[in-house]
mmCIF file of C-alpha atoms in Angstrom:
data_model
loop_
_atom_site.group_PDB
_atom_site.id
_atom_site.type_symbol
_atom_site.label_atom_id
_atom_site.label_comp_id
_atom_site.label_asym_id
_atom_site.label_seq_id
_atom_site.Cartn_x
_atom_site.Cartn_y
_atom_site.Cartn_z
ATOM 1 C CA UNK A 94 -31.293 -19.928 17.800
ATOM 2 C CA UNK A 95 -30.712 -23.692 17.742
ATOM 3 C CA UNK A 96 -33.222 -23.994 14.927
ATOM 4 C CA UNK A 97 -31.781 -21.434 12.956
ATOM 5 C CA UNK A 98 -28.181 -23.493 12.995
ATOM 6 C CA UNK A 99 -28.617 -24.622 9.393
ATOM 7 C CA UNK A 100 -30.008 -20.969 8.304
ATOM 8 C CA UNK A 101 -26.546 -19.865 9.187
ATOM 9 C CA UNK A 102 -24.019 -22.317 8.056
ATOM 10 C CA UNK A 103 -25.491 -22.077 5.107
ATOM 11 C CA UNK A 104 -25.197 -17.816 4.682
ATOM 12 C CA UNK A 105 -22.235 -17.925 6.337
ATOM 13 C CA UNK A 106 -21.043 -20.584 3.712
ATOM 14 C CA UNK A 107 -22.378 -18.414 0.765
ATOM 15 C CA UNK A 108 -21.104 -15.435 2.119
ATOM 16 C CA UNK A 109 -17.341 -17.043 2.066
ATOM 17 C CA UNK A 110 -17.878 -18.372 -1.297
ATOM 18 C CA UNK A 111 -19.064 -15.045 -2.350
ATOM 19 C CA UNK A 112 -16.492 -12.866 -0.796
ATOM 20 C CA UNK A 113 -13.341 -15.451 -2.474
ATOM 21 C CA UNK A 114 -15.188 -15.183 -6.208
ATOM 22 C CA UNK A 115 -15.293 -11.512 -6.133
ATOM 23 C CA UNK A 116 -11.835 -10.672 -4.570
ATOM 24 C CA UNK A 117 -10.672 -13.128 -7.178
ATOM 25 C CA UNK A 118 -12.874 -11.719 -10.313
ATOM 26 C CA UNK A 119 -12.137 -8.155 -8.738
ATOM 27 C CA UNK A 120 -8.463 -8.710 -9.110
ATOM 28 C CA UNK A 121 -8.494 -9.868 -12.608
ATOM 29 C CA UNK A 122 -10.196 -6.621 -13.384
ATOM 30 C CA UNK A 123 -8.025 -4.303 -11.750
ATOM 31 C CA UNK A 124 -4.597 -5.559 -13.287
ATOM 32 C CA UNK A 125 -5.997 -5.746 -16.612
ATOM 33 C CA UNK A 126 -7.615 -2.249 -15.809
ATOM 34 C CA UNK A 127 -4.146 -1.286 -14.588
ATOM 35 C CA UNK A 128 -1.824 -2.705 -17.298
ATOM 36 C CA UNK A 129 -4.510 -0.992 -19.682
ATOM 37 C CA UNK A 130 -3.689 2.310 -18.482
ATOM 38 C CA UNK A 131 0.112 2.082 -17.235
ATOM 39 C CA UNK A 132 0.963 3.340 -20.445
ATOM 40 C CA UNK A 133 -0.855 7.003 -20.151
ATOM 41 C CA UNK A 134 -0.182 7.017 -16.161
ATOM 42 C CA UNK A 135 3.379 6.657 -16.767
ATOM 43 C CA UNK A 136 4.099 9.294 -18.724
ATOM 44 C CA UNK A 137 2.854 11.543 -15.774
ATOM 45 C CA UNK A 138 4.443 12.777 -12.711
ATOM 46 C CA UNK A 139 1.201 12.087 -10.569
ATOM 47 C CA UNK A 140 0.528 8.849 -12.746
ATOM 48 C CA UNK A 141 0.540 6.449 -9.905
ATOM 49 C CA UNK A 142 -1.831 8.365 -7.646
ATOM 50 C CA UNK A 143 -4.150 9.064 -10.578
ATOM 51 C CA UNK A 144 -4.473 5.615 -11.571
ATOM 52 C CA UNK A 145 -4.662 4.151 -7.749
ATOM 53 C CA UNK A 146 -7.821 7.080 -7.397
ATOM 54 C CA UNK A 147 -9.560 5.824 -10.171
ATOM 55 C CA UNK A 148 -9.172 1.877 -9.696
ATOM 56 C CA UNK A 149 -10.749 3.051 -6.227
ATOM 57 C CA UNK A 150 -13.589 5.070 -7.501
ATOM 58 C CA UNK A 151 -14.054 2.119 -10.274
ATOM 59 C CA UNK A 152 -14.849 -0.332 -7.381
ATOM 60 C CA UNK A 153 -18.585 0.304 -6.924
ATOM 61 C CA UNK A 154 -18.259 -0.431 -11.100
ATOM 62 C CA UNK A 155 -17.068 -3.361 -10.443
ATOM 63 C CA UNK A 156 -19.170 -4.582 -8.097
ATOM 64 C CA UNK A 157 -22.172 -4.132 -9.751
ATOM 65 C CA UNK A 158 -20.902 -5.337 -12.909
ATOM 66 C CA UNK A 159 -19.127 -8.453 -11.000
ATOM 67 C CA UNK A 160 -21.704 -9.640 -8.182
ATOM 68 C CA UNK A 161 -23.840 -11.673 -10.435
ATOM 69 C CA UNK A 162 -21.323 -13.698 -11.341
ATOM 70 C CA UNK A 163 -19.468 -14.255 -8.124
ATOM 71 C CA UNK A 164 -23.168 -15.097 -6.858
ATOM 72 C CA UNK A 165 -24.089 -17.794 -9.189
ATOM 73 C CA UNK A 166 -20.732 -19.271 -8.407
ATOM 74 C CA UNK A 167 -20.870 -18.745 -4.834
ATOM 75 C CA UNK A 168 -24.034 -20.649 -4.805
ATOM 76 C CA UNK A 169 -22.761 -23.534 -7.141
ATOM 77 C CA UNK A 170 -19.531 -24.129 -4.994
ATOM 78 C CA UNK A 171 -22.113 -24.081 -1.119
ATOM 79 C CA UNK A 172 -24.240 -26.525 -2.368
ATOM 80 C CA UNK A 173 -22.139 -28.736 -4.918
ATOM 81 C CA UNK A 174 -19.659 -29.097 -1.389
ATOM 82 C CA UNK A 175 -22.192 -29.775 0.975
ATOM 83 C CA UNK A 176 -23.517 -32.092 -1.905
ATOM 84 C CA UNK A 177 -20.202 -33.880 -1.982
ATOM 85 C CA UNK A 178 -19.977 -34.188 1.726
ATOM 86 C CA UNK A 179 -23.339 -36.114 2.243
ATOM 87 C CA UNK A 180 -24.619 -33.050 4.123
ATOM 88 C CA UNK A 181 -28.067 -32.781 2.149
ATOM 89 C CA UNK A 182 -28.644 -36.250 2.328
ATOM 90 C CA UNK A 183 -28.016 -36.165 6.288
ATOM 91 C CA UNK A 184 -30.340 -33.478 6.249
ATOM 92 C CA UNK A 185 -33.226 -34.821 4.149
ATOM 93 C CA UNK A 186 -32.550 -37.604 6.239
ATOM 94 C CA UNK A 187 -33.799 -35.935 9.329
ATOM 95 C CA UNK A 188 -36.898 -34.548 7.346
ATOM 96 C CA UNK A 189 -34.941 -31.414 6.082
ATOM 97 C CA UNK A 190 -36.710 -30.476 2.608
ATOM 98 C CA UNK A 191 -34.525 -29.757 0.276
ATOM 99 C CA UNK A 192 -36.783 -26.277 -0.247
ATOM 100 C CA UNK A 193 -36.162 -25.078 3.343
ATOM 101 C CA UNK A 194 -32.453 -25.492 2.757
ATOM 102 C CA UNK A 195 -32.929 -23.252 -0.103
ATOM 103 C CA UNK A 196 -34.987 -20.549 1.980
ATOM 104 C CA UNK A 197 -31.977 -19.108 3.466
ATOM 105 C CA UNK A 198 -30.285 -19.329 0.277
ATOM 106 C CA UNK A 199 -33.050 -17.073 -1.226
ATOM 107 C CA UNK A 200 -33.573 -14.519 1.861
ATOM 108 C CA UNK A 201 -29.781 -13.578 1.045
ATOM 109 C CA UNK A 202 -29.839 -12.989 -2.242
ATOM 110 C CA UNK A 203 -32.992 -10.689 -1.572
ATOM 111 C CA UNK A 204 -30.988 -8.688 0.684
ATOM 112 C CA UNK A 205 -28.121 -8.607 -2.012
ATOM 113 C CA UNK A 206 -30.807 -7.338 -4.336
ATOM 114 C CA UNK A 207 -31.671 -3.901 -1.788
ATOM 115 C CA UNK A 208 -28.356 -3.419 -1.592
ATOM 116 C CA UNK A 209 -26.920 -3.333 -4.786
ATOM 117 C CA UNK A 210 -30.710 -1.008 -5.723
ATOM 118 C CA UNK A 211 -29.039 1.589 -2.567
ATOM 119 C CA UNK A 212 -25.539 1.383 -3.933
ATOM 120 C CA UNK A 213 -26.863 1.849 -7.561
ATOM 121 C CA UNK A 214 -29.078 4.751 -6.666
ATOM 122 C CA UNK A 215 -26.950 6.476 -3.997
ATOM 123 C CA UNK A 216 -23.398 5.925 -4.606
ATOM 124 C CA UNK A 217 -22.655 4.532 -8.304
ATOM 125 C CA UNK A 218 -23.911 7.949 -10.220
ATOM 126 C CA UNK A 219 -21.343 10.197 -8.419
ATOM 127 C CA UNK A 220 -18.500 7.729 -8.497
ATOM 128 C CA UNK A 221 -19.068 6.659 -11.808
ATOM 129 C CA UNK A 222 -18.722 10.384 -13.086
ATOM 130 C CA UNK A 223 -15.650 10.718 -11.003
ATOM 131 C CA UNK A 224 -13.904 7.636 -12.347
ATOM 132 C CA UNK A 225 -14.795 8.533 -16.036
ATOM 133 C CA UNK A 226 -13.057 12.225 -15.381
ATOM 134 C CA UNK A 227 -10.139 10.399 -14.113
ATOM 135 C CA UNK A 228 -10.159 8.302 -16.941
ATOM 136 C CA UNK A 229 -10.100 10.654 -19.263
ATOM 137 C CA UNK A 230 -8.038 12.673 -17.567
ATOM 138 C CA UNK A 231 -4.918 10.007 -17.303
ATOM 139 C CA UNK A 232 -5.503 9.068 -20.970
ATOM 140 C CA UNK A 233 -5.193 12.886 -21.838
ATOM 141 C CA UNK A 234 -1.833 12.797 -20.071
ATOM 142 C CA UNK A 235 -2.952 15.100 -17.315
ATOM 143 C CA UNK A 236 -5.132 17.493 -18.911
ATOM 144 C CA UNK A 237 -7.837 17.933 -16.685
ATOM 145 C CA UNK A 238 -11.735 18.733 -18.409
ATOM 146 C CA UNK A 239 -12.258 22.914 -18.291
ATOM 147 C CA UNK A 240 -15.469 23.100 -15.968
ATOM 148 C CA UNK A 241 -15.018 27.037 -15.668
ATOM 149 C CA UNK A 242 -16.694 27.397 -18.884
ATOM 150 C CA UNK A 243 -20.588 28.332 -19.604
ATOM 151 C CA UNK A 244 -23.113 26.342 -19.990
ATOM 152 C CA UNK A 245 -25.895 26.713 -21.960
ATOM 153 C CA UNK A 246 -29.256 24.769 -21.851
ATOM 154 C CA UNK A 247 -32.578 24.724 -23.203
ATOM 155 C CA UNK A 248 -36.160 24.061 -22.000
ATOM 156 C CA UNK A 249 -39.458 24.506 -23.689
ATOM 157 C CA UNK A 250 -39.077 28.624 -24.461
ATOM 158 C CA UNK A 251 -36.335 29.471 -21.870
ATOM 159 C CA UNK A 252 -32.515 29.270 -22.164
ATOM 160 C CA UNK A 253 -30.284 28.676 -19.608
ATOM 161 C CA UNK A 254 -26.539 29.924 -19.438
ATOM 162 C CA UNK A 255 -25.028 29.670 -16.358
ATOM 163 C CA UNK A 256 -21.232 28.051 -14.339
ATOM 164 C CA UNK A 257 -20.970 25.100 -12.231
ATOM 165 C CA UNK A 258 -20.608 26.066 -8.485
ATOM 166 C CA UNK A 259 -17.934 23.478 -7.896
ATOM 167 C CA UNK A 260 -18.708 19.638 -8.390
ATOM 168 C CA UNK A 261 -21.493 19.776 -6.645
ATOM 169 C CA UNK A 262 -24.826 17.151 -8.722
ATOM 170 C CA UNK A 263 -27.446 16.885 -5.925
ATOM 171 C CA UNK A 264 -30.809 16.691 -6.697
ATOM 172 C CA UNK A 265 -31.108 20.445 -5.538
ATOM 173 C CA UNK A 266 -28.003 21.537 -8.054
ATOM 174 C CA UNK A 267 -26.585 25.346 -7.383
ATOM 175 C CA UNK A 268 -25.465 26.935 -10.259
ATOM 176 C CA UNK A 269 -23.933 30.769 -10.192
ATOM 177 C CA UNK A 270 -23.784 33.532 -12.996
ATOM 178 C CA UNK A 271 -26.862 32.088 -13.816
ATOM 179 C CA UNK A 272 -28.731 33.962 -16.839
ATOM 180 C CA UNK A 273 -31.978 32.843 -17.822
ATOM 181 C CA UNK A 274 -33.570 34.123 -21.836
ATOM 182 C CA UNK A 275 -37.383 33.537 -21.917
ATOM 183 C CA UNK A 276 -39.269 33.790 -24.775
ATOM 184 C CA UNK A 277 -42.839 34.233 -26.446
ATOM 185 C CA UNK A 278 -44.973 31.209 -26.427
ATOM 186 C CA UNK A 279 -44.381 30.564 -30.333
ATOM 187 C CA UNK A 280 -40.192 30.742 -29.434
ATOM 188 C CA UNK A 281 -39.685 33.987 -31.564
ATOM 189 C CA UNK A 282 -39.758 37.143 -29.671
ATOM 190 C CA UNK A 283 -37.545 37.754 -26.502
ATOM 191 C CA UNK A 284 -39.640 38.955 -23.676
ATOM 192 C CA UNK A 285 -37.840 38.638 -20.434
ATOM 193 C CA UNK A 286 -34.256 38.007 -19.162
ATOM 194 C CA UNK A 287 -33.167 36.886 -15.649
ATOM 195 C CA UNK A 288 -29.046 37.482 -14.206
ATOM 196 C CA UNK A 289 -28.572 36.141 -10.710
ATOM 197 C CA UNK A 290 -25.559 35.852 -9.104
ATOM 198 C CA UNK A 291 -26.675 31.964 -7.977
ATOM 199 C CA UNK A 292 -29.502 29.997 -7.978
ATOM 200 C CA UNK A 293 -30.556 26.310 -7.494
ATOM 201 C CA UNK A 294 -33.596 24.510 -8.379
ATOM 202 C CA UNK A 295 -35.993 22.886 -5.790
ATOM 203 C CA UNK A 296 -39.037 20.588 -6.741
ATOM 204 C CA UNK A 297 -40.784 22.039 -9.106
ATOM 205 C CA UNK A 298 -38.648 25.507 -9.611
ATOM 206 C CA UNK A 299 -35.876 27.174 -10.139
ATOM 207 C CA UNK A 300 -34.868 30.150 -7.172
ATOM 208 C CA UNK A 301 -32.846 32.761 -7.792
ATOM 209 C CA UNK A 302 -31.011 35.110 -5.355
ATOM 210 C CA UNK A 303 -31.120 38.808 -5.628
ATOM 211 C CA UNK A 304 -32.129 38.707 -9.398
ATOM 212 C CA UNK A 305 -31.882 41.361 -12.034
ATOM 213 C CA UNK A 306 -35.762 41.191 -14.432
ATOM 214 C CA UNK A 307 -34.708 43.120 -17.295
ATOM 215 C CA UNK A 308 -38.172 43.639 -19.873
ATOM 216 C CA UNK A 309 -39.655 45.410 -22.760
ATOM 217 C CA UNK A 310 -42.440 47.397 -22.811
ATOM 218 C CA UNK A 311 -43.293 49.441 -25.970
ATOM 219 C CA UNK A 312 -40.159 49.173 -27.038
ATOM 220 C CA UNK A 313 -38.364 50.632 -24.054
ATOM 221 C CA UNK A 314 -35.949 48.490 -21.696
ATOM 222 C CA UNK A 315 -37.226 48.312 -17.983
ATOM 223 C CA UNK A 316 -34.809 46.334 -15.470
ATOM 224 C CA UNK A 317 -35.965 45.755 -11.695
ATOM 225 C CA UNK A 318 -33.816 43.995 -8.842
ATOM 226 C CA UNK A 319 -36.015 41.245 -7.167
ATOM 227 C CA UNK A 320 -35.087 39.620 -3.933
ATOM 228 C CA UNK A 321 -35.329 35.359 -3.886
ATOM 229 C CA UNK A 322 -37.452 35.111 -7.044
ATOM 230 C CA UNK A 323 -38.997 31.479 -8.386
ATOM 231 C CA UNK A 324 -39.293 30.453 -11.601
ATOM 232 C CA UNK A 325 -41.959 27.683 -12.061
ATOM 233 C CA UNK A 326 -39.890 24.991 -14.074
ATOM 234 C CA UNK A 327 -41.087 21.194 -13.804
ATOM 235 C CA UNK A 328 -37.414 19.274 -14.472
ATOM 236 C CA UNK A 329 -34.202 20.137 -13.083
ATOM 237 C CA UNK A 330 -32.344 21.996 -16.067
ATOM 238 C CA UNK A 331 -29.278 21.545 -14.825
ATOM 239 C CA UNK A 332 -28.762 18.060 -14.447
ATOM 240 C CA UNK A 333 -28.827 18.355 -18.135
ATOM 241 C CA UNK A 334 -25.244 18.312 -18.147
ATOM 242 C CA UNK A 335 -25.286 14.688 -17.052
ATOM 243 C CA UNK A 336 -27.284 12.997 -19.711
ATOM 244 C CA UNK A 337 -25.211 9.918 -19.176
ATOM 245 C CA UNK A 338 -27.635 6.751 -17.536
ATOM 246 C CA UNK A 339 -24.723 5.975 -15.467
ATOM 247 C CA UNK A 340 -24.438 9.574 -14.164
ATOM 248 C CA UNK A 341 -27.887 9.271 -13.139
ATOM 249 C CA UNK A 342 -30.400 7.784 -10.794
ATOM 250 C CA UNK A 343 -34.100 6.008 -11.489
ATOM 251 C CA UNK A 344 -35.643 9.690 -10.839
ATOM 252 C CA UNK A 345 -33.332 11.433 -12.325
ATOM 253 C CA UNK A 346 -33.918 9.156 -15.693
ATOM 254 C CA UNK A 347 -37.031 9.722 -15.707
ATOM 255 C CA UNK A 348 -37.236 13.108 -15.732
ATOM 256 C CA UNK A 349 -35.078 13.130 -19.029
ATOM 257 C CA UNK A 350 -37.003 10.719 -20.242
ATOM 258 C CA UNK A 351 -39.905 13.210 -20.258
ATOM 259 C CA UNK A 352 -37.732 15.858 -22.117
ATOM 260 C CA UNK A 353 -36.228 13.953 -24.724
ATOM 261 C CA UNK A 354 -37.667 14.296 -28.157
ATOM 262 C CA UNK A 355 -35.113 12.264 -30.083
ATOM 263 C CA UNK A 356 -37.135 8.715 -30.377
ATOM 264 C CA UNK A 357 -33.880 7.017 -30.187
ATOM 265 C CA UNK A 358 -32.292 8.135 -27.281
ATOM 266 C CA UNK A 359 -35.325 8.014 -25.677
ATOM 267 C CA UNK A 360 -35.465 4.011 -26.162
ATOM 268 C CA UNK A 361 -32.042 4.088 -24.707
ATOM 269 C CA UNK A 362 -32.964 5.723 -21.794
ATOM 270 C CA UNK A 363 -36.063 3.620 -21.216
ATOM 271 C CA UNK A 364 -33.999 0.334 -21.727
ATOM 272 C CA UNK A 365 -31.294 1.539 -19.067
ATOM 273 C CA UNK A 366 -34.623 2.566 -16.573
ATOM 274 C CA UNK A 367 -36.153 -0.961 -16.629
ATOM 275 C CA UNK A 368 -32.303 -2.579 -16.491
ATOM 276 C CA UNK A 369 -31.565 -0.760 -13.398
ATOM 277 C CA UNK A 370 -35.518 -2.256 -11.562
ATOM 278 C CA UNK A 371 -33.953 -5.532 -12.527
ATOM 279 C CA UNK A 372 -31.211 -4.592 -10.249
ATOM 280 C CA UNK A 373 -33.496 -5.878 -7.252
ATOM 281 C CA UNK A 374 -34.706 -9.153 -8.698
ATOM 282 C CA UNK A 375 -31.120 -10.521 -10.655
ATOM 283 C CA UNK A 376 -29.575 -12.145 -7.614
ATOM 284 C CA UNK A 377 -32.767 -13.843 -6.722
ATOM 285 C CA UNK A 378 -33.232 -15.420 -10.129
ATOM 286 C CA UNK A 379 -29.472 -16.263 -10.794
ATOM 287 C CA UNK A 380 -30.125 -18.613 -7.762
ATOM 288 C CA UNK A 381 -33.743 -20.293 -8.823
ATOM 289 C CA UNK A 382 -32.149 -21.393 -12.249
ATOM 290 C CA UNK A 383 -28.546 -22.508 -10.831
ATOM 291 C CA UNK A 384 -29.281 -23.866 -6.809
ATOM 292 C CA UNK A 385 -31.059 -26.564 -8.533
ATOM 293 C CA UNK A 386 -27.783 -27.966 -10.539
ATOM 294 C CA UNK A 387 -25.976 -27.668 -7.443
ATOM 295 C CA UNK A 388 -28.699 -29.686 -5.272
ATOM 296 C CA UNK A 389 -28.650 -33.480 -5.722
ATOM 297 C CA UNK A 390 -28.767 -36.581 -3.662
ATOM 298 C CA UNK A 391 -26.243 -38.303 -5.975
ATOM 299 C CA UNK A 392 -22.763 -38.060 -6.039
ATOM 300 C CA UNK A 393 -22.219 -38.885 -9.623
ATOM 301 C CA UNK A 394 -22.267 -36.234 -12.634
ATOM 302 C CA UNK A 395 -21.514 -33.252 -10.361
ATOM 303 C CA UNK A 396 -19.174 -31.907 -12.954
ATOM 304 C CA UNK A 397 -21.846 -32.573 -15.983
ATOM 305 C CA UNK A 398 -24.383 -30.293 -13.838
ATOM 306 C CA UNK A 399 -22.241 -27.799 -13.007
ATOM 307 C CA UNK A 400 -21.346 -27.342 -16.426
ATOM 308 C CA UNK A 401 -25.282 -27.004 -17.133
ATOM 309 C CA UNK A 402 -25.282 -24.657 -14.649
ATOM 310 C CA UNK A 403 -22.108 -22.390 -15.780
ATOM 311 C CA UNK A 404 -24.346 -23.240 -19.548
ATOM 312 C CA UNK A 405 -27.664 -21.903 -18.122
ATOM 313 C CA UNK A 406 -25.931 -18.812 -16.509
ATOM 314 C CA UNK A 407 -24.177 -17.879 -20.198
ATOM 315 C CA UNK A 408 -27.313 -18.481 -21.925
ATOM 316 C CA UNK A 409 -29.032 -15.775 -19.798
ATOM 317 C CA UNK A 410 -26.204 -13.217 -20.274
ATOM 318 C CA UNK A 411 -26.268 -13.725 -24.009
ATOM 319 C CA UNK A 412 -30.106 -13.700 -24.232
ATOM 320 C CA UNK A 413 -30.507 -10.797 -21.932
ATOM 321 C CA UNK A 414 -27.540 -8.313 -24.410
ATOM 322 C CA UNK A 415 -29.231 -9.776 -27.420
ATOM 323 C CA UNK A 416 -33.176 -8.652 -25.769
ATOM 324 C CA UNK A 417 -31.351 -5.262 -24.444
ATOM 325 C CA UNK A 418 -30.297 -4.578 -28.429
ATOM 326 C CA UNK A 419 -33.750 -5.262 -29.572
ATOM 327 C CA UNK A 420 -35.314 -3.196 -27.448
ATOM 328 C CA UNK A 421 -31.957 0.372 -27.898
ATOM 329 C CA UNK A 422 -32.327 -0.690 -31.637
ATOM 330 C CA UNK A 423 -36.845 -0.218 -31.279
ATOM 331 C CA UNK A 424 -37.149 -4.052 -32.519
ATOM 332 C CA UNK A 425 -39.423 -4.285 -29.176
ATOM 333 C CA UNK A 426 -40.606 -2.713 -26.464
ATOM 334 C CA UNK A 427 -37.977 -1.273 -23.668
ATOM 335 C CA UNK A 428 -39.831 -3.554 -20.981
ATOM 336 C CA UNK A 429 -40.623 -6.370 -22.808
ATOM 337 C CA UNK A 430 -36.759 -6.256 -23.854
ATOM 338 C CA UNK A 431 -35.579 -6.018 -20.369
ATOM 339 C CA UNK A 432 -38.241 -8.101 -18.400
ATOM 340 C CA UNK A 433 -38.765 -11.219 -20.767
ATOM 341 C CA UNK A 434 -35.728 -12.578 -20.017
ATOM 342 C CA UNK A 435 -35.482 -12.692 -16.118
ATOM 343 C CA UNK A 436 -39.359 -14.003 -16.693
ATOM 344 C CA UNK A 437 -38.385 -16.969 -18.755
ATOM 345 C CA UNK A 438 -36.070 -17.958 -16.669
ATOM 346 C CA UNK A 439 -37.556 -17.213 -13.711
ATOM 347 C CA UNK A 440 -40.114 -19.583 -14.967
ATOM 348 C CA UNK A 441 -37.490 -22.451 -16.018
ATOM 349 C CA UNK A 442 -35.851 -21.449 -12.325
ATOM 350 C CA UNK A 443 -39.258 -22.507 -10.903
ATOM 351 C CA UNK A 444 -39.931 -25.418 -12.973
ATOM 352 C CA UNK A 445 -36.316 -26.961 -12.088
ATOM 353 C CA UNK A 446 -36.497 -26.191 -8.514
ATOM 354 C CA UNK A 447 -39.484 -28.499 -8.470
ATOM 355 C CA UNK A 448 -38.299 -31.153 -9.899
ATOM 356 C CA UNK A 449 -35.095 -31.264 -6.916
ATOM 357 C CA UNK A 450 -35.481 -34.494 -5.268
ATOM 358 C CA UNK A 451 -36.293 -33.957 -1.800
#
């Protein structure tokens, strides 16, 4: 434990730096978010609790969208004060390399990376559709979005109609009134239609309970009841509905990925997929190209690095939208568009790091 003394002053440090940045940054957002707003949520009777339930469901938003930041600054403030305060020379000093005070710098921001992948995998899709309803739904003065309606939906030769049951967008999504139009291999003749009073898809299929099969033969109508049928089907067709990347999950992506046609969207799609790997790696390598700024053994130009630092972390987010447009806009690949960024500086990360005094 005694050896591990450093190790934690210095999380603990980051961790306080980290939590002030974001409360501040998170703030900022949610008056302008609010003052945006005000003027729909006013109007309305239930205005206030509207807007307070959707700044709440927008936190996860913002926390994604706000954590790299408060990070690199987080990590600029630990080291630039402990910089200031003679503590890294006291500790190279004693034999400390300046690498191993890094270490526990870099185990952090690893476990920052896993959880922002859980949060953006597990918890961002549903609240991000719920936040976006709200929006809308304040800025429509009240009006809430009809979701009694039907909804239709096509795959290969079938087409789906069918009503939400409730809000419900697992990855085993129930549907009722379900009614299911498959056709002939070449899409022109009608051969078989399925009504079930609810269904839900599972892996690789779609079941139905107590199911009406209504088919032709010679020209005559035949229609038999059949207890918990399966239809073989290889993507959900229901999460359809939520073609939105931030309604969705990596999986989820993926599988509309494979049943897009449109070229376009489908580079938009594949650009949002390889963003949301990156979601793992970004804390690590806003650290490698900004600790270094941060970690000197002189006490003069602190404020000129920094700067370079704030520079370096502006240059990335400008380089990285600019790749991202590339690759939406087919300029260049959806990977290289996403990954060649985080590798160059990854590399520059690595090349400053060893150049640290130490």
């Amino acid at each position: 434990l005694r050896t591990g003394l450093l190790d934690f002053d210095i999380i603990l440090t980051l961790l306080k730096y980290f939590l002030i940045t974001f409360s501040f940054l998170t703030v900022i957002y949610l008056i302008f978010t609010a003052f945006e707003l005000w003027k729909f949520a006013g109007e309305l009777s239930n205005g206030v609790n509207l807007l307070l339930k959707y700044l709440f469901f927008l936190l996860p938003f913002i926390y994604i969208q706000l954590v790299p930041s408060a990070l690199m600054i987080a990590t600029l403030a630990t080291f630039v004060i402990k910089s200031r305060q003679n503590e890294v020379i006291t500790w190279t000093a004693a034999g400390r390399s300046v690498y191993r005070l890094l270490f526990p710098c870099f185990v952090l921001m690893i476990f920052f990376g896993l959880v922002n992948w859980e949060l953006q995998e597990r918890l961002l899709p549903k609240t991000n559709q719920i936040q976006e309803n709200l929006r809308t739904q304040i800025r429509s003065k009240g009006v809430a979005a009809n979701k009694d309606g039907k909804f239709w939906i096509s795959s290969d030769n079938r087409i789906y109609t069918f009503n939400l049951q409730g809000d419900k967008r697992d990855s085993n999504q129930r549907v009722k009134n379900l009614t299911i139009f498959e056709f002939s291999s070449d899409s022109l003749e009608l051969q078989t239609i399925y009504k079930s009073p609810e269904a839900i898809w599972e892996k690789d299929k779609v079941k139905l309970n107590k199911a009406e099969k209504i088919t032709w033969t010679d020209g005559k109508i035949n229609s038999l009841e059949v207890n918990n049928s399966e239809i073989s089907e290889q993507f959900n067709p229901f999460i359809s509905l939520y073609k939105k990347p931030s309604y969705l999950n990596t999986q989820e992506i993926k599988r509309q990925i494979e049943n897009i046609e449109s070229d376009s969207e489908k580079r938009n799609y594949e650009t949002v997929l390889e963003k949301k790997y990156t979601t793992l790696f970004l804390p690590f390598v806003i650290t490698l190209f900004t600790a270094p700024f941060a970690l000197s053994l002189q006490r003069k130009g602190k404020v000129v690095t920094i700067g370079y630092a704030v520079g370096c972390w502006l240059l990335f987010m400008g380089i990285t939208s600019a790749f991202e447009q590339f690759g939406i806009n087919g300029y260049i690949s959806p990977k290289f568009s996403v990954w060649s960024p985080l590798l160059f500086f990854s590399v520059a990360g690595t090349f400053l790091v060893s150049k640290v005094k130490t």
